[in-house]
Amino acid sequence: MARYEKGQRDATRRHILDVASAQFRESGVAAVGLAGIMSKAGLTNGAFYTHFSSKEELVRAVLLDELERREQRQKDNLANGVALEASIRDYLSPRHRDRAGSGCPTAALAAEIARHPKATRDAFTAKISGIIALIAARMPEGSAEERRRRAVAIYATMVGALQLSRAVSDRQLSEEILANAAEAAIGLANGR
Amino acid sequence: MARYEKGQRDATRRHILDVASAQFRESGVAAVGLAGIMSKAGLTNGAFYTHFSSKEELVRAVLLDELERREQRQKDNLANGVALEASIRDYLSPRHRDRAGSGCPTAALAAEIARHPKATRDAFTAKISGIIALIAARMPEGSAEERRRRAVAIYATMVGALQLSRAVSDRQLSEEILANAAEAAIGLANGR
DNA sequence: TGTACATCAGTGAACGCGCGTTCACTGATGTAC
DNA sequence: TGTACATCAGTGAACGCGCGTTCACTGATGTAC
């Protein structure tokens, strides 16, 4: 094994994070074991603890990392003038519904996060607050307070609708949920 | 033990369902073990299988039972002319947020249900469709299509916001989420 | 009415299994002299 | 330059534990005659 090569350790840690992030979002934190993550990452059980002190710390690192990416994407969209409406349609699409492993960590894990220790919820809280603020900043009109209010409602609608569309076994109902929630969220985004 | 008394077996089953329902909503299905449920119910491990054939069947039975109660409550509210707005405020209250064990099973378990077998998702789907229809029926105005559209969005908003308010560790942000989502949902309920 | 047997809800120990975590070890790379 | 030693990412077997599930058994109640 190539050791001591600079960046090697960081690259391995990154790889573990990426594998864990996908598996957590796909199957939930509780249902995914460390042995599965490590073997999928091409490493053995023991190597895990040279990168993280516990499964809980991994959960925390995954959340910070994944939400950081999402926040950055919001910033890019704001800077590039991408319409909020387009992002809402993307979020509430069959494609996103069917690819939980690469999708929104909030929709996949929010209920589970609520049951994790404070340190983990702190990590989630720090990032989610920024993401909501960026949604507010992307709204085309309204006072700061008004935007904030609507941004919170839009985010809640997106998260709830994506989850419902995934839980329901009837394809037609699933798509109806996505379409109706998108319409309502876009209404809020454009000031009714 | 009193056996052969009529209704005894049904009462025991009911009791297991109630205990499991509360624990599932409080901690999630994956995090709750059958041994814990049975000992909390005052019974031993083995008795579980005289009432259910597997943990998965228990999950299915809990969902059907709990959502049935919720649907009945919606019917009562419709019959008694209880304003939809009042129900939304109740749902998006700190009280509901802080009592997951007796709260909405959808908000507590939707993400997990999405990862369960089709039979379990079928049970969820059957009931959720009826609950959304009853929310639509309780709306004060709008065409049937318009009500349906808004009912879906209202339900998604409530489920998403309750989860976010539980996941976030900052009390102020948590309450802001509840209040802002409630305002948006009530706006939808009253036709903007 | 009394006795023998059937029924069946519930008991409690045991099953194999995968979990998160620990730890003595390996071996390639880096540093000291 | 050559040799001895330190570093440390990763190995792989083992730990105790709780999981879902199975099963031989118990004993109160019901039924047959």
Coordinates of C-alpha atoms (C1' of nucleotides) in Angstrom, one line a residue:
Chain A
M1 CA 0.0 0.0 0.0
A2 CA 1.3 3.5 -0.9
R3 CA 1.8 5.2 2.4
Y4 CA 3.3 8.6 3.4
E5 CA 2.3 9.9 0.0
K6 CA 1.0 13.3 0.6
G7 CA -2.8 13.6 0.3
Q8 CA -3.2 9.8 0.4
R9 CA -4.7 9.8 3.9
D10 CA -7.0 12.7 3.1
A11 CA -8.1 10.9 -0.1
T12 CA -8.9 7.8 1.8
R13 CA -11.0 9.7 4.4
R14 CA -12.8 11.5 1.5
H15 CA -13.6 8.1 -0.1
I16 CA -15.0 6.7 3.2
L17 CA -17.1 9.8 3.6
D18 CA -18.5 9.5 0.0
V19 CA -19.3 5.9 0.4
A20 CA -20.9 6.4 3.8
S21 CA -22.9 9.4 2.6
A22 CA -24.4 7.5 -0.3
Q23 CA -25.3 4.5 1.8
F24 CA -26.8 6.5 4.7
R25 CA -29.0 8.4 2.3
E26 CA -30.0 5.3 0.4
S27 CA -30.7 3.1 3.5
G28 CA -30.7 5.2 6.6
V29 CA -28.0 5.5 9.2
A30 CA -29.3 2.8 11.5
A31 CA -29.5 0.2 8.7
V32 CA -26.0 0.7 7.4
G33 CA -23.0 -1.1 9.2
L34 CA -19.4 0.1 9.3
A35 CA -18.2 -3.3 7.9
G36 CA -20.3 -2.7 4.8
I37 CA -19.1 0.9 4.3
M38 CA -15.4 -0.2 4.7
S39 CA -15.6 -3.1 2.4
K40 CA -17.4 -1.0 -0.2
A41 CA -14.6 1.5 0.2
G42 CA -12.0 -1.3 -0.4
L43 CA -10.6 -1.3 3.1
T44 CA -10.8 -3.5 6.2
N45 CA -12.8 -3.0 9.4
G46 CA -10.0 -1.7 11.5
A47 CA -8.9 1.1 9.2
F48 CA -12.1 2.9 10.0
Y49 CA -10.8 4.0 13.4
T50 CA -7.7 5.6 12.0
H51 CA -10.1 8.2 10.4
F52 CA -13.0 8.5 12.7
S53 CA -13.4 7.9 16.4
S54 CA -16.9 6.4 16.2
K55 CA -19.9 5.8 13.9
E56 CA -21.5 8.8 15.4
E57 CA -18.6 11.0 14.4
L58 CA -18.8 9.6 10.9
V59 CA -22.5 10.6 10.8
R60 CA -21.6 14.1 11.9
A61 CA -18.8 14.4 9.3
V62 CA -21.1 13.1 6.5
L63 CA -23.8 15.6 7.4
L64 CA -21.4 18.6 7.6
D65 CA -19.7 17.6 4.3
E66 CA -22.9 16.8 2.4
L67 CA -24.8 19.9 3.6
E68 CA -21.7 22.0 2.9
R69 CA -21.9 20.9 -0.8
R70 CA -25.6 21.7 -0.9
E71 CA -24.9 25.2 0.6
Q72 CA -22.2 25.8 -2.0
R73 CA -24.6 24.8 -4.8
Q74 CA -27.1 27.3 -3.4
K75 CA -24.4 30.0 -3.5
D76 CA -23.5 29.2 -7.1
N77 CA -27.1 29.3 -8.1
L78 CA -27.6 32.6 -6.4
A79 CA -24.4 34.0 -8.1
N80 CA -25.4 32.7 -11.5
G81 CA -28.9 33.9 -11.3
V82 CA -30.5 30.5 -11.6
A83 CA -34.2 30.8 -11.0
L84 CA -35.4 29.4 -7.7
E85 CA -38.3 27.9 -9.6
A86 CA -35.9 25.7 -11.6
S87 CA -34.3 24.4 -8.5
I88 CA -37.7 23.5 -7.0
R89 CA -38.6 21.6 -10.1
D90 CA -35.3 19.7 -10.0
Y91 CA -35.8 18.9 -6.3
L92 CA -39.4 17.7 -6.8
S93 CA -38.6 15.5 -9.8
P94 CA -39.0 11.7 -10.3
R95 CA -35.3 11.6 -10.9
H96 CA -34.5 13.0 -7.4
R97 CA -37.1 10.7 -5.9
D98 CA -35.5 7.6 -7.4
R99 CA -31.9 8.5 -6.5
A100 CA -31.9 8.9 -2.8
G101 CA -28.3 7.9 -2.6
S102 CA -27.1 11.0 -4.4
G103 CA -30.0 13.2 -3.2
C104 CA -30.9 15.6 -0.5
P105 CA -29.6 14.4 2.9
T106 CA -32.3 16.3 4.8
A107 CA -35.2 14.4 3.1
A108 CA -33.4 11.1 3.6
L109 CA -32.3 11.6 7.2
A110 CA -34.1 14.4 9.0
A111 CA -36.3 12.1 11.1
E112 CA -33.3 10.0 12.1
I113 CA -31.1 13.1 12.9
A114 CA -33.8 14.3 15.3
R115 CA -33.0 11.2 17.4
H116 CA -29.2 11.6 17.3
P117 CA -27.1 13.3 20.0
K118 CA -27.0 17.1 20.3
A119 CA -23.6 17.4 18.7
T120 CA -25.0 15.8 15.5
R121 CA -28.1 18.0 15.6
D122 CA -25.8 21.0 16.0
A123 CA -24.0 20.1 12.9
F124 CA -27.2 19.8 11.0
T125 CA -28.6 23.0 12.4
A126 CA -25.6 25.1 11.5
K127 CA -25.8 24.2 7.8
I128 CA -29.6 24.1 7.4
S129 CA -29.9 27.6 8.7
G130 CA -27.5 28.8 6.0
I131 CA -29.3 26.9 3.3
I132 CA -32.7 28.4 4.2
A133 CA -31.1 31.9 4.2
L134 CA -29.8 31.3 0.6
I135 CA -33.3 30.2 -0.5
A136 CA -34.6 33.4 0.9
A137 CA -31.9 35.4 -1.0
R138 CA -32.8 33.7 -4.3
M139 CA -36.5 34.8 -4.0
P140 CA -37.4 37.4 -6.7
E141 CA -39.4 39.8 -4.5
G142 CA -40.6 40.6 -1.0
S143 CA -39.2 42.1 2.2
A144 CA -36.4 40.3 4.0
E145 CA -38.9 39.0 6.6
E146 CA -41.3 37.9 4.0
R147 CA -38.7 36.1 2.0
R148 CA -37.4 34.3 5.1
R149 CA -40.9 33.2 6.0
R150 CA -41.5 31.8 2.6
A151 CA -38.1 30.2 2.3
V152 CA -38.8 28.1 5.5
A153 CA -42.2 27.0 4.1
I154 CA -40.7 26.2 0.7
Y155 CA -38.0 24.0 2.2
A156 CA -40.4 22.2 4.5
T157 CA -42.7 21.5 1.6
M158 CA -39.9 20.1 -0.6
V159 CA -38.6 17.9 2.1
G160 CA -42.0 16.6 3.1
A161 CA -43.2 16.0 -0.5
L162 CA -40.0 14.2 -1.5
Q163 CA -40.4 11.8 1.4
L164 CA -44.1 11.2 0.8
S165 CA -43.4 10.5 -2.9
R166 CA -40.8 7.9 -1.9
A167 CA -42.9 6.2 0.8
V168 CA -46.0 5.8 -1.4
S169 CA -46.2 2.7 -3.6
D170 CA -48.6 4.1 -6.1
R171 CA -46.7 5.7 -9.0
Q172 CA -49.5 8.0 -10.0
L173 CA -50.0 9.3 -6.4
S174 CA -46.3 9.7 -6.1
E175 CA -46.1 11.9 -9.1
E176 CA -49.2 13.8 -8.1
I177 CA -47.5 14.6 -4.8
L178 CA -44.4 15.9 -6.5
A179 CA -46.3 18.0 -9.0
N180 CA -48.8 19.6 -6.5
A181 CA -46.1 20.4 -4.0
A182 CA -43.9 21.9 -6.7
E183 CA -46.8 24.1 -7.8
A184 CA -47.4 25.3 -4.3
A185 CA -43.7 25.9 -3.6
I186 CA -43.2 27.8 -6.8
G187 CA -46.3 29.9 -5.9
L188 CA -44.5 30.8 -2.6
A189 CA -41.2 31.5 -4.4
N190 CA -42.9 34.0 -6.8
G191 CA -44.8 35.8 -4.1
R192 CA -48.1 33.9 -4.6
Chain B
M1 CA -52.6 -16.1 33.4
A2 CA -56.3 -15.7 32.4
R3 CA -56.7 -17.6 29.2
Y4 CA -59.7 -18.4 27.1
E5 CA -61.5 -15.3 28.5
K6 CA -63.1 -13.8 25.5
G7 CA -61.4 -10.7 24.2
Q8 CA -58.3 -11.5 26.2
R9 CA -56.2 -12.4 23.1
D10 CA -57.4 -9.3 21.2
A11 CA -56.7 -7.1 24.1
T12 CA -53.1 -8.4 24.3
R13 CA -52.6 -7.9 20.6
R14 CA -53.9 -4.3 21.0
H15 CA -51.6 -3.7 23.8
I16 CA -48.5 -4.9 21.8
L17 CA -49.6 -2.7 18.9
D18 CA -49.9 0.4 21.2
V19 CA -46.6 -0.1 22.8
A20 CA -44.9 -0.8 19.4
S21 CA -46.6 2.2 17.8
A22 CA -45.3 4.6 20.5
Q23 CA -41.8 3.2 20.5
F24 CA -41.5 3.2 16.7
R25 CA -42.6 6.8 16.5
E26 CA -40.3 7.8 19.3
S27 CA -37.2 6.0 18.2
G28 CA -37.8 4.7 14.6
V29 CA -38.5 1.2 13.5
A30 CA -34.9 0.1 13.0
A31 CA -33.8 1.3 16.5
V32 CA -36.5 -0.6 18.4
G33 CA -36.1 -4.3 19.2
L34 CA -38.9 -6.8 19.7
A35 CA -37.5 -7.8 23.1
G36 CA -37.9 -4.2 24.3
I37 CA -41.5 -4.0 23.0
M38 CA -42.5 -7.2 24.6
S39 CA -41.0 -6.5 28.0
K40 CA -42.6 -3.0 28.0
A41 CA -45.9 -4.8 27.2
G42 CA -45.4 -7.1 30.2
L43 CA -44.8 -10.2 28.1
T44 CA -41.9 -12.5 27.2
N45 CA -40.1 -12.7 23.9
G46 CA -41.8 -15.8 22.5
A47 CA -45.4 -14.5 22.9
F48 CA -44.7 -12.1 20.1
Y49 CA -45.1 -14.8 17.5
T50 CA -48.5 -15.9 18.7
H51 CA -49.7 -12.5 17.5
F52 CA -47.5 -11.6 14.6
S53 CA -45.5 -13.6 12.1
S54 CA -42.6 -11.2 11.9
K55 CA -41.4 -7.7 12.9
E56 CA -42.3 -6.5 9.4
E57 CA -45.9 -7.7 9.9
L58 CA -46.0 -5.7 13.1
V59 CA -44.8 -2.6 11.3
R60 CA -47.5 -3.1 8.8
A61 CA -50.2 -3.6 11.5
V62 CA -49.0 -0.6 13.4
L63 CA -49.1 1.7 10.4
L64 CA -52.6 0.5 9.3
D65 CA -53.9 0.9 12.9
E66 CA -52.3 4.3 13.6
L67 CA -53.2 5.8 10.3
E68 CA -56.8 4.4 10.6
R69 CA -57.1 6.4 13.9
R70 CA -55.8 9.5 12.1
E71 CA -58.2 9.1 9.3
Q72 CA -61.1 8.7 11.7
R73 CA -60.0 11.9 13.5
Q74 CA -60.1 13.7 10.1
K75 CA -63.6 12.3 9.5
D76 CA -64.8 13.5 12.9
N77 CA -63.3 17.0 12.4
L78 CA -65.0 17.2 9.0
A79 CA -68.4 16.1 10.5
N80 CA -68.1 18.5 13.4
G81 CA -67.0 21.4 11.3
V82 CA -63.7 21.9 13.0
A83 CA -61.7 24.5 11.0
L84 CA -58.7 23.1 9.0
E85 CA -56.8 26.0 10.3
A86 CA -57.1 24.8 13.9
S87 CA -55.8 21.3 12.9
I88 CA -52.8 22.9 11.2
R89 CA -51.9 24.9 14.3
D90 CA -52.2 21.8 16.4
Y91 CA -50.0 19.8 14.1
L92 CA -47.3 22.5 13.9
S93 CA -47.2 23.1 17.6
P94 CA -44.2 22.7 20.0
R95 CA -46.4 20.2 21.9
H96 CA -46.6 17.9 18.9
R97 CA -43.0 18.4 18.1
D98 CA -42.0 17.3 21.6
R99 CA -44.2 14.3 21.8
A100 CA -43.2 12.1 18.8
G101 CA -44.3 8.9 20.6
S102 CA -48.0 10.0 20.5
G103 CA -47.7 12.1 17.3
C104 CA -48.0 11.7 13.5
P105 CA -46.6 8.4 12.3
T106 CA -46.0 9.9 8.8
A107 CA -43.6 12.6 10.1
A108 CA -41.9 10.1 12.4
L109 CA -41.5 7.2 9.9
A110 CA -42.1 8.3 6.3
A111 CA -38.4 8.1 5.3
E112 CA -38.1 4.7 6.9
I113 CA -41.3 3.4 5.3
A114 CA -39.9 4.3 1.9
R115 CA -37.2 1.6 2.5
H116 CA -39.6 -1.1 3.6
P117 CA -41.1 -3.9 1.4
K118 CA -43.9 -3.1 -1.0
A119 CA -46.6 -4.7 1.2
T120 CA -45.7 -2.2 4.0
R121 CA -45.7 0.8 1.6
D122 CA -49.0 -0.4 0.2
A123 CA -50.5 -0.2 3.7
F124 CA -49.1 3.3 4.1
T125 CA -50.3 4.3 0.6
A126 CA -53.9 3.1 1.2
K127 CA -54.4 5.2 4.3
I128 CA -52.4 8.3 3.3
S129 CA -54.5 8.8 0.2
G130 CA -57.7 8.9 2.3
I131 CA -56.2 11.3 4.7
I132 CA -55.2 13.7 2.0
A133 CA -58.7 13.4 0.5
L134 CA -60.2 14.4 3.9
I135 CA -58.0 17.4 4.2
A136 CA -59.2 18.5 0.7
A137 CA -62.8 18.0 1.9
R138 CA -62.2 20.2 4.9
M139 CA -61.1 23.2 2.8
P140 CA -63.5 26.1 2.9
E141 CA -63.4 27.0 -0.9
G142 CA -62.1 26.0 -4.3
S143 CA -62.9 23.4 -7.0
A144 CA -62.4 19.8 -6.2
E145 CA -59.1 19.8 -8.2
E146 CA -57.9 22.9 -6.6
R147 CA -58.6 21.6 -3.1
R148 CA -56.9 18.3 -3.8
R149 CA -53.8 20.2 -5.1
R150 CA -53.7 22.3 -2.0
A151 CA -54.4 19.4 0.4
V152 CA -51.3 17.6 -0.9
A153 CA -49.1 20.7 -0.5
I154 CA -50.5 21.3 3.0
Y155 CA -49.8 17.8 4.1
A156 CA -46.2 17.8 2.7
T157 CA -45.5 21.2 4.4
M158 CA -46.7 19.9 7.7
V159 CA -44.8 16.7 7.6
G160 CA -41.6 18.4 6.4
A161 CA -41.8 21.3 8.9
L162 CA -42.5 19.0 11.9
Q163 CA -39.4 16.9 11.0
L164 CA -37.2 20.0 10.6
S165 CA -38.4 21.4 13.9
R166 CA -37.4 18.2 15.6
A167 CA -34.0 17.8 13.9
V168 CA -32.8 21.3 14.6
S169 CA -31.1 21.8 18.0
D170 CA -31.8 25.6 18.1
R171 CA -35.0 26.3 19.9
Q172 CA -35.7 29.6 18.3
L173 CA -35.1 28.2 14.8
S174 CA -37.3 25.3 15.6
E175 CA -40.2 27.5 16.6
E176 CA -39.6 29.8 13.6
I177 CA -39.9 26.8 11.3
L178 CA -43.2 25.7 12.9
A179 CA -44.7 29.2 12.8
N180 CA -43.7 30.0 9.2
A181 CA -44.8 26.7 7.9
A182 CA -48.1 27.0 9.7
E183 CA -48.7 30.5 8.2
A184 CA -48.0 29.1 4.7
A185 CA -50.2 26.0 5.2
I186 CA -53.1 28.1 6.5
G187 CA -52.7 30.4 3.5
L188 CA -53.1 27.4 1.2
A189 CA -56.1 26.1 3.3
N190 CA -57.9 29.4 3.0
G191 CA -57.3 29.8 -0.7
R192 CA -54.3 32.2 -0.4
Chain C
dT1 C1' -71.1 -34.7 38.5
dG2 C1' -66.4 -36.3 37.8
dT3 C1' -62.6 -37.4 35.1
dA4 C1' -59.6 -37.5 30.9
dC5 C1' -58.1 -35.1 27.3
dA6 C1' -57.6 -31.1 23.9
dT7 C1' -56.8 -26.4 23.3
dC8 C1' -53.8 -22.5 23.1
dA9 C1' -51.8 -18.0 25.1
dG10 C1' -47.8 -17.3 27.1
dT11 C1' -42.9 -18.9 29.0
dG12 C1' -38.0 -18.7 28.7
dA13 C1' -33.8 -20.5 27.0
dA14 C1' -31.4 -21.0 23.0
dC15 C1' -30.2 -20.3 17.8
dG16 C1' -27.1 -18.0 14.3
dC17 C1' -25.9 -13.6 13.0
dG18 C1' -24.1 -9.0 12.3
dC19 C1' -23.3 -5.0 15.0
dG20 C1' -19.6 -1.3 16.8
dT21 C1' -15.2 -1.5 18.6
dT22 C1' -10.4 -3.1 20.0
dC23 C1' -5.8 -4.4 19.3
dA24 C1' -1.5 -6.8 18.2
dC25 C1' 0.6 -6.8 14.1
dT26 C1' 2.5 -5.6 9.1
dG27 C1' 5.3 -3.3 5.9
dA28 C1' 6.3 0.6 3.0
dT29 C1' 8.1 5.1 3.7
dG30 C1' 10.8 8.7 6.1
dT31 C1' 14.7 10.2 9.1
dA32 C1' 19.2 10.1 11.6
dC33 C1' 23.9 9.3 11.6
Chain D
dT1 C1' 25.9 5.8 0.4
dG2 C1' 24.4 2.4 3.7
dT3 C1' 22.2 0.9 7.8
dA4 C1' 19.2 1.2 12.0
dC5 C1' 15.3 2.8 13.7
dA6 C1' 10.7 5.6 13.9
dT7 C1' 6.4 6.5 11.9
dC8 C1' 1.8 5.3 10.8
dA9 C1' -2.0 3.8 7.3
dG10 C1' -3.9 -0.2 7.0
dT11 C1' -4.8 -5.5 8.3
dG12 C1' -7.6 -9.0 10.1
dA13 C1' -9.1 -11.7 13.9
dA14 C1' -11.4 -11.3 18.0
dC15 C1' -14.4 -9.0 21.8
dG16 C1' -19.1 -8.7 24.0
dC17 C1' -23.7 -7.6 22.8
dG18 C1' -28.4 -7.3 21.2
dC19 C1' -30.9 -8.6 17.3
dG20 C1' -35.0 -11.5 15.1
dT21 C1' -36.6 -15.9 15.4
dT22 C1' -37.5 -20.9 17.0
dC23 C1' -39.2 -24.3 20.0
dA24 C1' -40.1 -27.6 23.8
dC25 C1' -42.7 -26.7 27.5
dT26 C1' -46.4 -24.9 31.1
dG27 C1' -50.8 -24.6 33.0
dA28 C1' -55.4 -22.6 33.1
dT29 C1' -59.5 -23.2 30.6
dG30 C1' -62.8 -25.7 27.7
dT31 C1' -65.1 -30.0 26.0
dA32 C1' -66.5 -35.0 25.7
dC33 C1' -68.5 -38.7 27.8

